[in-house]
mmCIF file of C-alpha atoms in Angstrom:
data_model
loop_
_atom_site.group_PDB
_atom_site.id
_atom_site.type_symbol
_atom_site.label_atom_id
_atom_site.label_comp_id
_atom_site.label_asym_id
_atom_site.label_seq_id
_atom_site.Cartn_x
_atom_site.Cartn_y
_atom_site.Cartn_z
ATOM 1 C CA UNK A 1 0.000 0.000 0.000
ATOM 2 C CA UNK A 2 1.445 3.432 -1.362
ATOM 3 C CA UNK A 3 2.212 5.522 2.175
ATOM 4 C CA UNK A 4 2.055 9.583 0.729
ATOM 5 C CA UNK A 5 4.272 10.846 3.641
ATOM 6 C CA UNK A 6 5.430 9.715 6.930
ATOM 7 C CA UNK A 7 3.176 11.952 8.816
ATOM 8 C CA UNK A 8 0.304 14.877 7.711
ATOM 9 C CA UNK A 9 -2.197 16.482 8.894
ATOM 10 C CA UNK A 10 -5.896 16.973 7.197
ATOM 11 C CA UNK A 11 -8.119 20.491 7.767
ATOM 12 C CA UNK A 12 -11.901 20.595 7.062
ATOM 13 C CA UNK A 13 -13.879 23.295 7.489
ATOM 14 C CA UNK A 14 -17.268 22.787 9.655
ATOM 15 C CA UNK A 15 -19.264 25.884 10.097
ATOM 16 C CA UNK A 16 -21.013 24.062 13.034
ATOM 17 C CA UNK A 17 -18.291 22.411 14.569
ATOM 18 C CA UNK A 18 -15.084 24.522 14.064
ATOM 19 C CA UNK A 19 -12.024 23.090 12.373
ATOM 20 C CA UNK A 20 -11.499 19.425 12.097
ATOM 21 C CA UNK A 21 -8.219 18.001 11.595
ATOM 22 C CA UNK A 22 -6.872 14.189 10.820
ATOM 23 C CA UNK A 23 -3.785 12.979 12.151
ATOM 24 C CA UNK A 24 -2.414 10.263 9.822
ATOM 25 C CA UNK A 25 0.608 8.574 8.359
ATOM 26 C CA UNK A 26 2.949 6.059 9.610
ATOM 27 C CA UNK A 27 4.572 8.661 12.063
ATOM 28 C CA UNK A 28 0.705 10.010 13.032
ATOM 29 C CA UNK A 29 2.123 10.512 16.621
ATOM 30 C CA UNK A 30 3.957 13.925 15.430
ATOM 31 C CA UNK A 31 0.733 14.945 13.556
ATOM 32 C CA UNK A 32 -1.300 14.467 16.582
ATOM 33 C CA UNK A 33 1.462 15.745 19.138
ATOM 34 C CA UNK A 34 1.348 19.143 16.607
ATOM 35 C CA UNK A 35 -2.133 19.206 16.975
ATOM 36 C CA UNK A 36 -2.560 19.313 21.125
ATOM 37 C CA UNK A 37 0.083 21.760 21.109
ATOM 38 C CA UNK A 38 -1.629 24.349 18.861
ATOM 39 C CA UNK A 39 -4.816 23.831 21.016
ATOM 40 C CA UNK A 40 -6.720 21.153 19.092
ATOM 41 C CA UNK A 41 -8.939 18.589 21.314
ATOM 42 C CA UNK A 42 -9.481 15.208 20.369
ATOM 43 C CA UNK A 43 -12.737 13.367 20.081
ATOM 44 C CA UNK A 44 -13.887 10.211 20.576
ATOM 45 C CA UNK A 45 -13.623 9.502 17.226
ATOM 46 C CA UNK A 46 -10.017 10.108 16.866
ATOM 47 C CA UNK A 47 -10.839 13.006 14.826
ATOM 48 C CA UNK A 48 -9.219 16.913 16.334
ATOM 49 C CA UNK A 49 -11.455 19.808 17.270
ATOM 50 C CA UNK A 50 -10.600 23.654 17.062
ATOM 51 C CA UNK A 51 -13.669 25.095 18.168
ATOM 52 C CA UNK A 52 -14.862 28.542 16.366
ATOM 53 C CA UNK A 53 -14.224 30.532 18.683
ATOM 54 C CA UNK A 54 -10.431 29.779 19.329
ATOM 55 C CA UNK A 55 -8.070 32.289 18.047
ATOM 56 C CA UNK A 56 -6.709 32.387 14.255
ATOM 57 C CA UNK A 57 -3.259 32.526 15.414
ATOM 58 C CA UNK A 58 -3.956 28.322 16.482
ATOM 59 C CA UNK A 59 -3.395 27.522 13.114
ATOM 60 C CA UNK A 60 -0.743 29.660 12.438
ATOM 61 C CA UNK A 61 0.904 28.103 15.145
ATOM 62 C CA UNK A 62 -0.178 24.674 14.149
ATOM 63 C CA UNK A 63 1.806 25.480 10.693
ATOM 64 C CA UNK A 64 4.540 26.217 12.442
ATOM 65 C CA UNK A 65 4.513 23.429 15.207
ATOM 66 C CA UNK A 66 4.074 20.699 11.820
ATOM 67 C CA UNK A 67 6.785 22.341 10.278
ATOM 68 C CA UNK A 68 8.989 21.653 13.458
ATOM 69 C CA UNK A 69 8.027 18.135 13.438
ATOM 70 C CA UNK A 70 8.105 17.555 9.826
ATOM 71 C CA UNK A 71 4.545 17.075 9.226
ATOM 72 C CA UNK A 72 2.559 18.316 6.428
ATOM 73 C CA UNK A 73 -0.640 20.375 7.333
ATOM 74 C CA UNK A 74 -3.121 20.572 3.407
ATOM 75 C CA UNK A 75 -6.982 21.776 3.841
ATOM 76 C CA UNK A 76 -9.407 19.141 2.245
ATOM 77 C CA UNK A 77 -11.862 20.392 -0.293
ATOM 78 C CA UNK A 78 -14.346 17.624 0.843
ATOM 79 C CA UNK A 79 -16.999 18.491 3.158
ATOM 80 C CA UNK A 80 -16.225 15.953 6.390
ATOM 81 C CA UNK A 81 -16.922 12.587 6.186
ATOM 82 C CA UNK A 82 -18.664 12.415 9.526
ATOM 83 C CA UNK A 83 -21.403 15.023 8.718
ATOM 84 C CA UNK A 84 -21.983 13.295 5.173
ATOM 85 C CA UNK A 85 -22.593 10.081 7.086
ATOM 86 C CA UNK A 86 -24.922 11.695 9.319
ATOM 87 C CA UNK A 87 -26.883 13.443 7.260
ATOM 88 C CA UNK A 88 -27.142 10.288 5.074
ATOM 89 C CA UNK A 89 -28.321 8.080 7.928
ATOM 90 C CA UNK A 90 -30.988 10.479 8.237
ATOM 91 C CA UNK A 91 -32.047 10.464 4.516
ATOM 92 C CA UNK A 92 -31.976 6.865 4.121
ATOM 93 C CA UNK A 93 -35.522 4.425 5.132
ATOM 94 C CA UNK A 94 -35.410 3.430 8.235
ATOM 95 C CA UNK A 95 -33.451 4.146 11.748
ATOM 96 C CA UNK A 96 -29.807 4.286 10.369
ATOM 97 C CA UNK A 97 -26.705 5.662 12.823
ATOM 98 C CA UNK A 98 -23.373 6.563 11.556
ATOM 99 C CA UNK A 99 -20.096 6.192 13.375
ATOM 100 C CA UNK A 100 -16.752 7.165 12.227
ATOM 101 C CA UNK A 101 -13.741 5.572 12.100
ATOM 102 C CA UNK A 102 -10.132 6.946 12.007
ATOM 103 C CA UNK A 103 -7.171 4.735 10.411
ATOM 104 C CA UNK A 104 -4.543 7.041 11.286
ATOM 105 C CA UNK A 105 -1.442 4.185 10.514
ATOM 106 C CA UNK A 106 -2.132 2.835 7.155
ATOM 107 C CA UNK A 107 -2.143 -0.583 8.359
ATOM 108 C CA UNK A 108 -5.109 -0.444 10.668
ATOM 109 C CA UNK A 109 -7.575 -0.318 7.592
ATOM 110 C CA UNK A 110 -6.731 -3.548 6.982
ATOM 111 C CA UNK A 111 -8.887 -4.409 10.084
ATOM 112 C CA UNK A 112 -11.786 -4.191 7.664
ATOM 113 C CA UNK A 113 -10.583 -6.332 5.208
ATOM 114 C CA UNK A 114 -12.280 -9.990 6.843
ATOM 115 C CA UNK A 115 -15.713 -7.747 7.221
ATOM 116 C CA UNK A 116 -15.892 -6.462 3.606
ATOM 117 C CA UNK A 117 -18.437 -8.121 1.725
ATOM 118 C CA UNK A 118 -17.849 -6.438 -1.680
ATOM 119 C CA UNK A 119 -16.405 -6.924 -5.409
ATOM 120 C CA UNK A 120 -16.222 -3.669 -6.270
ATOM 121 C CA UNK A 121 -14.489 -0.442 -5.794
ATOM 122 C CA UNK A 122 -14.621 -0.758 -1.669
ATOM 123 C CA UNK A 123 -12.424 -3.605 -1.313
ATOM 124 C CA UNK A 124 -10.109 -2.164 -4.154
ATOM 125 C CA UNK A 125 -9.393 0.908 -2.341
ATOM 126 C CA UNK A 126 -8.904 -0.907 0.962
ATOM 127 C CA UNK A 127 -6.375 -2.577 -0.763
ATOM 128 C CA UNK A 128 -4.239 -0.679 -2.877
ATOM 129 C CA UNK A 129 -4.817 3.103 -1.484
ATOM 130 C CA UNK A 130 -4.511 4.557 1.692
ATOM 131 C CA UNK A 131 -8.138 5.332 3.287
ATOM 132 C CA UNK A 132 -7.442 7.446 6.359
ATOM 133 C CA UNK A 133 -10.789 7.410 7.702
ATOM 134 C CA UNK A 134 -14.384 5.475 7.121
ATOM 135 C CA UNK A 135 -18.189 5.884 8.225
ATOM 136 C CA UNK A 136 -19.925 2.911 9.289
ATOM 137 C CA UNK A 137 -23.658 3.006 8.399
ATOM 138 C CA UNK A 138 -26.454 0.499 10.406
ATOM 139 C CA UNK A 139 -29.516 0.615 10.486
ATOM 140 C CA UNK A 140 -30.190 -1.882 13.442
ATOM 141 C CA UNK A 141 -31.722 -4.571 11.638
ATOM 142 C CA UNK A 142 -28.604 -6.536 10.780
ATOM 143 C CA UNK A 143 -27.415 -3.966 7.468
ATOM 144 C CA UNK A 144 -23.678 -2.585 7.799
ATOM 145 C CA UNK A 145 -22.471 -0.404 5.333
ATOM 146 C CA UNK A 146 -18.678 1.093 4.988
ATOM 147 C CA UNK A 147 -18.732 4.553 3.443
ATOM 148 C CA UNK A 148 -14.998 6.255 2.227
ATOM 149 C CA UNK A 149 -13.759 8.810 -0.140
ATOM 150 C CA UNK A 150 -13.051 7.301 -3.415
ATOM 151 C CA UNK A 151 -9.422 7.550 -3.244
ATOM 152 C CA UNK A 152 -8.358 9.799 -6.445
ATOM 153 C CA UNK A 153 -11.337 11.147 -7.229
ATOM 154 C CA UNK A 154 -12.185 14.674 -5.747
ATOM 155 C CA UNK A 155 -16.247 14.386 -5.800
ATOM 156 C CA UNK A 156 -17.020 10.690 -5.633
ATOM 157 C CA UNK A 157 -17.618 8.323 -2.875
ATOM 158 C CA UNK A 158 -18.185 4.283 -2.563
ATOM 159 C CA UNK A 159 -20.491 2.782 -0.480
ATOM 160 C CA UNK A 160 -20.330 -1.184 0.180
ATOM 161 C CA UNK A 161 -21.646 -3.834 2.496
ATOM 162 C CA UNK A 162 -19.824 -5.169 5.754
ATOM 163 C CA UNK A 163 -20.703 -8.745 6.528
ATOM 164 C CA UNK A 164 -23.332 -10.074 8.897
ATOM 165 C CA UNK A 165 -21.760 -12.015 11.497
ATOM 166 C CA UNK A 166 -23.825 -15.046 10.080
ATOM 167 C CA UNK A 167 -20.749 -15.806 7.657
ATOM 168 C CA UNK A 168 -17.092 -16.237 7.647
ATOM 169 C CA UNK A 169 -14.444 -16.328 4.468
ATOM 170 C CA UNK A 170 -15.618 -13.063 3.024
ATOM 171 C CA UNK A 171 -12.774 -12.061 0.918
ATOM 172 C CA UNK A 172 -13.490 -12.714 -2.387
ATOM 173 C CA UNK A 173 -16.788 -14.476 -1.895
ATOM 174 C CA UNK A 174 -18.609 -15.007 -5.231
ATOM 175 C CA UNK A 175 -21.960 -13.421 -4.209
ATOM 176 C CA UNK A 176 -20.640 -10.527 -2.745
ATOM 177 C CA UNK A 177 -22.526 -7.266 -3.762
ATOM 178 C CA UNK A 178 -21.251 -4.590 -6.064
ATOM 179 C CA UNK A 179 -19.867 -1.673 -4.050
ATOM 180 C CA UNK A 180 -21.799 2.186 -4.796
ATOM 181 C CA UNK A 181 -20.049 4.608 -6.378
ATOM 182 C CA UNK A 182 -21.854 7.938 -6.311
ATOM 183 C CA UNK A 183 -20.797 11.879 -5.546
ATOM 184 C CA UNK A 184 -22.400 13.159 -2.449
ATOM 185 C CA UNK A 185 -25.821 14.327 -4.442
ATOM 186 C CA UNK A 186 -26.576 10.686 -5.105
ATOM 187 C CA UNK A 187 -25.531 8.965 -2.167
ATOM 188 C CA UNK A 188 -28.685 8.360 -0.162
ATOM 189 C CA UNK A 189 -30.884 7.864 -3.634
ATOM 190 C CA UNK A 190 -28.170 5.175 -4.971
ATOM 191 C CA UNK A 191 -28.326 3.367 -1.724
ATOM 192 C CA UNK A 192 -32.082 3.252 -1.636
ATOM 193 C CA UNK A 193 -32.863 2.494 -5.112
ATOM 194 C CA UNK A 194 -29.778 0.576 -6.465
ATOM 195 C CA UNK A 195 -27.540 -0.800 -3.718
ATOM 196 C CA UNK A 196 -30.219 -1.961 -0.725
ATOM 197 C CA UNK A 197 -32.110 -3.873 -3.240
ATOM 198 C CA UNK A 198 -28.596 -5.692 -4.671
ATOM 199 C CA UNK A 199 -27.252 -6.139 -1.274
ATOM 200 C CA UNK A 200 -30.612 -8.285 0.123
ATOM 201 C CA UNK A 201 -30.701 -10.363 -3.314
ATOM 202 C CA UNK A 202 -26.877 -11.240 -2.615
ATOM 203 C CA UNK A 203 -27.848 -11.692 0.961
ATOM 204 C CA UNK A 204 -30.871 -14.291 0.317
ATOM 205 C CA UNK A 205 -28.306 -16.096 -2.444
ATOM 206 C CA UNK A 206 -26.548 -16.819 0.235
ATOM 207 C CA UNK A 207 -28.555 -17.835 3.000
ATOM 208 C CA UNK A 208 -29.777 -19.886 0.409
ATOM 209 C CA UNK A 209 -26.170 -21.369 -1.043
ATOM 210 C CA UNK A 210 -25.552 -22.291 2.962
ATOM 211 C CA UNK A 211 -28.563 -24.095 3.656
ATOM 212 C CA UNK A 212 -28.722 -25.796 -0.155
ATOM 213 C CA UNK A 213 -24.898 -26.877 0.440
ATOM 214 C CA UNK A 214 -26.112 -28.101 4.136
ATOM 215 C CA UNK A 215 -28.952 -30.275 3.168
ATOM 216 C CA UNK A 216 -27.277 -31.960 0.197
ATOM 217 C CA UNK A 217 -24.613 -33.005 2.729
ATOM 218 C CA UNK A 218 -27.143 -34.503 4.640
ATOM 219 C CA UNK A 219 -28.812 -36.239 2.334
ATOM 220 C CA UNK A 220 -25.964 -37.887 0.939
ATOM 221 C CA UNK A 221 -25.254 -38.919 4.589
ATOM 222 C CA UNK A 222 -28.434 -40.236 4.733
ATOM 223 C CA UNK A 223 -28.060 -42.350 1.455
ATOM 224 C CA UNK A 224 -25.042 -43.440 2.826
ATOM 225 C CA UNK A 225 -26.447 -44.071 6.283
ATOM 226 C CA UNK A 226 -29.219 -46.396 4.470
ATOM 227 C CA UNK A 227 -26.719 -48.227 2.930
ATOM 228 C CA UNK A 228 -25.075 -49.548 5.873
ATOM 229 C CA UNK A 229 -28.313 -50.113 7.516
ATOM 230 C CA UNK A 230 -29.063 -52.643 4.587
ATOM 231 C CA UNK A 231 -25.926 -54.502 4.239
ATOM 232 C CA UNK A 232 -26.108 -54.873 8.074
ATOM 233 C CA UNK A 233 -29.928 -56.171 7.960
ATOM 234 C CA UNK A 234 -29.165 -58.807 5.358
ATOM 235 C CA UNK A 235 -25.659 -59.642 7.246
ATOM 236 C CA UNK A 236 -27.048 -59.779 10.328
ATOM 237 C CA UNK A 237 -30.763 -61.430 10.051
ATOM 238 C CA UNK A 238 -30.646 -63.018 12.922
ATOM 239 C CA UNK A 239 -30.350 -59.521 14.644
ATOM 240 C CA UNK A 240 -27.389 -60.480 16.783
ATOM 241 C CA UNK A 241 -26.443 -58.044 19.711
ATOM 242 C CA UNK A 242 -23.168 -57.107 17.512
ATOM 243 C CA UNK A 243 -25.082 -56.253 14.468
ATOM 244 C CA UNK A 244 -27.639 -54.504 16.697
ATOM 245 C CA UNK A 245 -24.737 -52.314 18.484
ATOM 246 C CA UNK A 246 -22.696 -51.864 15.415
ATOM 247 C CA UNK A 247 -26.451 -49.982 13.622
ATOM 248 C CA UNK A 248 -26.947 -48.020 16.889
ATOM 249 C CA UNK A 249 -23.417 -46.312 16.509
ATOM 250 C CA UNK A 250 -23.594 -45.985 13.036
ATOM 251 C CA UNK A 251 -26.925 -44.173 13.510
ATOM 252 C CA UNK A 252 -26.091 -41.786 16.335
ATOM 253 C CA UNK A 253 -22.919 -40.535 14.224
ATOM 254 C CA UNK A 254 -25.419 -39.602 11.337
ATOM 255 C CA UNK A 255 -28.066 -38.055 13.335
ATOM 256 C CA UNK A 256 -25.409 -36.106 15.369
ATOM 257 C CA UNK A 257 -23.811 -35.357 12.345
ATOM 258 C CA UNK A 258 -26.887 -33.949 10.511
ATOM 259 C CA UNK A 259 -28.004 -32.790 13.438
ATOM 260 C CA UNK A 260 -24.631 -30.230 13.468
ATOM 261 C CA UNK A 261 -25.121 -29.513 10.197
ATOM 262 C CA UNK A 262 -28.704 -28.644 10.411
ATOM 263 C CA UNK A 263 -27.942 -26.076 12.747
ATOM 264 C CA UNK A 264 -26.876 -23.935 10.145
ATOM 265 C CA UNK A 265 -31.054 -24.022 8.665
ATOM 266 C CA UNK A 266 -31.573 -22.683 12.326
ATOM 267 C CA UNK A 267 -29.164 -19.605 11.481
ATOM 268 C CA UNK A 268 -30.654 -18.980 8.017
ATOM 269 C CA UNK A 269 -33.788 -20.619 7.562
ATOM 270 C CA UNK A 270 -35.535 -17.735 9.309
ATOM 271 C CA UNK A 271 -34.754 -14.765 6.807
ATOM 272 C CA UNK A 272 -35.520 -17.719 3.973
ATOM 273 C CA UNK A 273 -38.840 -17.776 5.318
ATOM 274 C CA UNK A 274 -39.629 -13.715 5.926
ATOM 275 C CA UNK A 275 -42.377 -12.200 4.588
ATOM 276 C CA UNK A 276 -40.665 -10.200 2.119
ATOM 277 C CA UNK A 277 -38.094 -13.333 1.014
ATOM 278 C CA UNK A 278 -38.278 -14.119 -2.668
ATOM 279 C CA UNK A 279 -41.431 -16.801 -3.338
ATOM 280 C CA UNK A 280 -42.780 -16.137 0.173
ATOM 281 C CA UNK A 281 -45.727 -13.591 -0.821
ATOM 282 C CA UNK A 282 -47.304 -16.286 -3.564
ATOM 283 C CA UNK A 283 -50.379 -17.986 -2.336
ATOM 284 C CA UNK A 284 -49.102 -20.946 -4.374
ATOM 285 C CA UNK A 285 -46.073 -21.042 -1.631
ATOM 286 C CA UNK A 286 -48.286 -20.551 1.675
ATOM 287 C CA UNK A 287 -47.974 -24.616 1.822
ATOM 288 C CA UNK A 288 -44.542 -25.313 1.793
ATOM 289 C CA UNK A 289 -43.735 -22.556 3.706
ATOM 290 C CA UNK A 290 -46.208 -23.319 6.660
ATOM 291 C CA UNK A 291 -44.477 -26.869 6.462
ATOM 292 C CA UNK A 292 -40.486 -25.689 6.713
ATOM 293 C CA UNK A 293 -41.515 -22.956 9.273
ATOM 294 C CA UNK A 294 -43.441 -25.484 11.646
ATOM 295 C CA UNK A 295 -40.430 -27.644 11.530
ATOM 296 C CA UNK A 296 -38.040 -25.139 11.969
ATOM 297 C CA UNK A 297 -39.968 -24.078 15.076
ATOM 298 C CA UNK A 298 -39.635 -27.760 16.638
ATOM 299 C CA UNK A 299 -36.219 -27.855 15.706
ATOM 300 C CA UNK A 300 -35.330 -24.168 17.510
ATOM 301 C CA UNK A 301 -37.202 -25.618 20.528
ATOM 302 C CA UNK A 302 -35.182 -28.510 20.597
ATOM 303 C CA UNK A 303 -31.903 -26.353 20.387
ATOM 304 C CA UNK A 304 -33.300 -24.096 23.400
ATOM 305 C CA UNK A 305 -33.560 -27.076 25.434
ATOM 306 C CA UNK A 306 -30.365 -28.354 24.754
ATOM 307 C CA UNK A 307 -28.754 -24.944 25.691
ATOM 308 C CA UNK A 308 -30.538 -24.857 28.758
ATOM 309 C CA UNK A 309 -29.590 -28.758 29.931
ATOM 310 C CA UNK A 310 -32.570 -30.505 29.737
ATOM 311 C CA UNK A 311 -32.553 -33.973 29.749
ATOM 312 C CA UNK A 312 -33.109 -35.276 26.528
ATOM 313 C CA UNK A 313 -32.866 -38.953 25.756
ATOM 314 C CA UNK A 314 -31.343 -40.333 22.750
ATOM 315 C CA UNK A 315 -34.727 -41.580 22.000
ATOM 316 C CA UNK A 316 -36.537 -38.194 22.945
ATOM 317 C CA UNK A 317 -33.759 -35.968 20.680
ATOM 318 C CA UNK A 318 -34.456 -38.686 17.638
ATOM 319 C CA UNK A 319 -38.222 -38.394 17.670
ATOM 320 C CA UNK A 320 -38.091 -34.543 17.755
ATOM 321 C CA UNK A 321 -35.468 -33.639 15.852
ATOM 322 C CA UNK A 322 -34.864 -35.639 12.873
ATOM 323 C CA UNK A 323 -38.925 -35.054 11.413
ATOM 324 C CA UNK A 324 -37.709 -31.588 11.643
ATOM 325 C CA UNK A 325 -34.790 -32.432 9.574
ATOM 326 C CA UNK A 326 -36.703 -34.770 7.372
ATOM 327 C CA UNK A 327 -39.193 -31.557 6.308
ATOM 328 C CA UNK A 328 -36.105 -29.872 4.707
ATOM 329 C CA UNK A 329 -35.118 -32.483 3.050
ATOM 330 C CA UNK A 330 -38.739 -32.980 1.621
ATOM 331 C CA UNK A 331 -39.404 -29.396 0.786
ATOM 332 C CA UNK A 332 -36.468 -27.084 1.097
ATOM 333 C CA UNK A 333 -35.312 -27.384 -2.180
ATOM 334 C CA UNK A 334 -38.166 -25.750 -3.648
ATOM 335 C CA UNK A 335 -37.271 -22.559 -1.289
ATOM 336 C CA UNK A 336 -34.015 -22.572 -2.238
ATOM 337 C CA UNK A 337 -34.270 -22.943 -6.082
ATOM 338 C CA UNK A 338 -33.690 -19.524 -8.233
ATOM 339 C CA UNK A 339 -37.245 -19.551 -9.216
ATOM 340 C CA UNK A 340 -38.994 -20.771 -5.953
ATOM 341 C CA UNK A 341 -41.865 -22.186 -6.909
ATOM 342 C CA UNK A 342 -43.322 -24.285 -8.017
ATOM 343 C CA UNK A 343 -41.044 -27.045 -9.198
ATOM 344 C CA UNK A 344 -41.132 -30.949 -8.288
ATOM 345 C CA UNK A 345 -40.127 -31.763 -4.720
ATOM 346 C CA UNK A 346 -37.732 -34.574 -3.900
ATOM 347 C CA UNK A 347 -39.974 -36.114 -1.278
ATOM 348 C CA UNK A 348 -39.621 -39.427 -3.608
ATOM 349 C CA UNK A 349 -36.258 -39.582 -2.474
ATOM 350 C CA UNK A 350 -37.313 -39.808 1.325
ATOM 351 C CA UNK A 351 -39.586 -42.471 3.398
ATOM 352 C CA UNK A 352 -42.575 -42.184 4.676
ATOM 353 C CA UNK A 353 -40.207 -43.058 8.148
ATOM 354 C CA UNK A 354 -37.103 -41.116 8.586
ATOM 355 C CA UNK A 355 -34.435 -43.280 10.940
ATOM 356 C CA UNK A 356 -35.928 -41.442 14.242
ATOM 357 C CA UNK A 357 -37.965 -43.961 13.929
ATOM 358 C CA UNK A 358 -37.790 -47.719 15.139
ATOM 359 C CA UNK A 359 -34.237 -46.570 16.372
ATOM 360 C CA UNK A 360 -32.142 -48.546 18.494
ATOM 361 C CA UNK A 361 -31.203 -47.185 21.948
ATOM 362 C CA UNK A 362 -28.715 -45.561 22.730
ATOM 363 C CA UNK A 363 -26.779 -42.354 24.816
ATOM 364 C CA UNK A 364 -28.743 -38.680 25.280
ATOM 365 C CA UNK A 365 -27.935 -36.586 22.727
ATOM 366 C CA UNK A 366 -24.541 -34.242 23.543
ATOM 367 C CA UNK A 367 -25.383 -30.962 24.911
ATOM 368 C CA UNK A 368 -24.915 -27.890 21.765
#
């Protein structure tokens, strides 16, 4: 990453607040250690204050103090970051807050870099240019948005999503949105008409990618599961205590396995099944969707009562959880499909009796 000068100092003008000024560079210290001693006071944000009142001679001074400590003082022509990003949050539908952010060593940007969901312009510039300070957008509801100066462009700005905390491995991720780019004018329209919309499409692909890549795991555990359970019924026909034993661990290592991996349909399953998901609003859908969402509900009670130690038995987890599990199976692919509904279902595939049933005995289920 291209460092401009060892340290420097940034002026904007704020006829509310005063003067603003940005400490920043690799030797930041001396910008900042200019700063207090022309009368500057820092903020929370890491950002400088010299209130409108103070005397003109501060930043005389503070030219002078730089110089000492070889820093370089230049006046932005940008309004501040921090008042964009708050007057934005207000524009935008919804309760949105803005907080800023100040990166005054270039390496600490690179703290974003695991939380930026983009494949645009945002992670470029966090990348390969130096962006000295950011505004972080939410609106309360789960939506994080990183807002910067375009670096080397003197009116635009880029606007792009930061992760949920639903998903790791970020960089690079195929379904990543599309950063903004937009001058100030256009901001809150561009996020509103253009970028909001993107972002919850890339969002619901995927929510849905998880849970598709989930339940085909499962289901090819199952095939395999029913596999063994054959070749051991037509081994072991005389249902010998071995073969018996041999089925029972076989089938707790599937169940806990799927039961794992299901726990990932309890993360996104959910937002799948909101209101204003795609498919969810047909009448053609109501079906289905009253099907996955009563079975996720058994299977979230079933998680709450493992987190809070109750005593399940093996038997007891079995029954509840795997018909849960076997609902999915049945009808989750027609949720997850690009065009929802309606299209065949693979409940061919399945039995009438998932392996919950007719189960042999065995251990309480591990507490999750």
């Amino acid at each position: 990453m291209p460092i401009p000068s060892a340290a420097r100092i940034t002026l904007f003008s704020s006829s509310d607040a005063g003067l603003i000024a940005l400490a920043q560079g690799e030797q930041y210290v001396w910008a900042q250690t200019s700063l207090e001693a022309s009368g500057f006071h820092r903020r929370h944000d890491g950002t400088y204050l010299l209130p409108p009142e103070s005397s003109k001679t501060a930043v005389v001074n503070l030219v002078r103090t730089a110089a000492r400590h070889q820093v370089t003082v230049a006046t932005s022509s940008r309004r501040f970051l921090g008042h964009i990003a708050d007057e934005l949050a207000a524009r935008l539908p919804g309760a949105w807050s803005a907080t800023l952010s100040v990166h005054s060593h270039p390496l600490w940007q690179e703290d974003f870099l695991p939380w930026l969901w983009d494949s645009g312009e945002l992670m470029k510039a966090v990348q390969q240019a130096q962006v000295p300070y950011a505004a972080t957008l939410r609106n309360g509801a789960g939506i994080e948005l990183l807002l910067i100066e375009r670096p080397g462009h003197r009116t635009q700005y880029v606007v792009g999503a930061l992760t949920t905390g639903d998903f790791d491995g970020n960089f690079r991720e195929p379904d990543a949105p599309i950063s903004l780019v937009a001058t100030e004018p256009d901001l809150a329209a561009g996020i509103t008409e253009r970028f909001l919309p993107a972002y919850r499409q890339a969002l619901h692909t995927r929510r849905s990618a998880a849970v598709a890549a989930v339940l085909d795991r499962i289901r090819a555990e199952y095939d395999a599961w029913k596999a063994k359970a054959l070749v051991a019924s037509v081994c072991y026909s005389d249902a010998s205590p071995l073969a018996i034993d041999a089925l029972g661990v076989r089938t707790k290592v599937f169940l806990d396995r799927a039961w794992d991996d299901f726990l990932t349909v309890l993360q996104h399953g959910p937002a799948l099944l909101a209101p204003d998901a795609p498919g969810a609003a047909l009448p053609e859908n109501a079906a289905v969707l009253a099907r996955l969402a009563g079975a996720l509900a058994d299977a979230e009670a079933v998680q709450e009562e493992l987190a809070a130690d109750a005593p399940l038995t093996r038997q007891e987890f079995n029954a509840r959880m795997w018909p849960a599990v076997e609902t999915w199976l049945a009808d989750g692919d027609t949720l997850l499909s690009p065009n929802p509904f309606p299209v065949s279902r693979r409940q061919s595939a399945l039995p009438s009796s998932g392996p919950a049933r007719g189960l042999p005995p065995g251990r309480p289920a591990h507490r999750r």
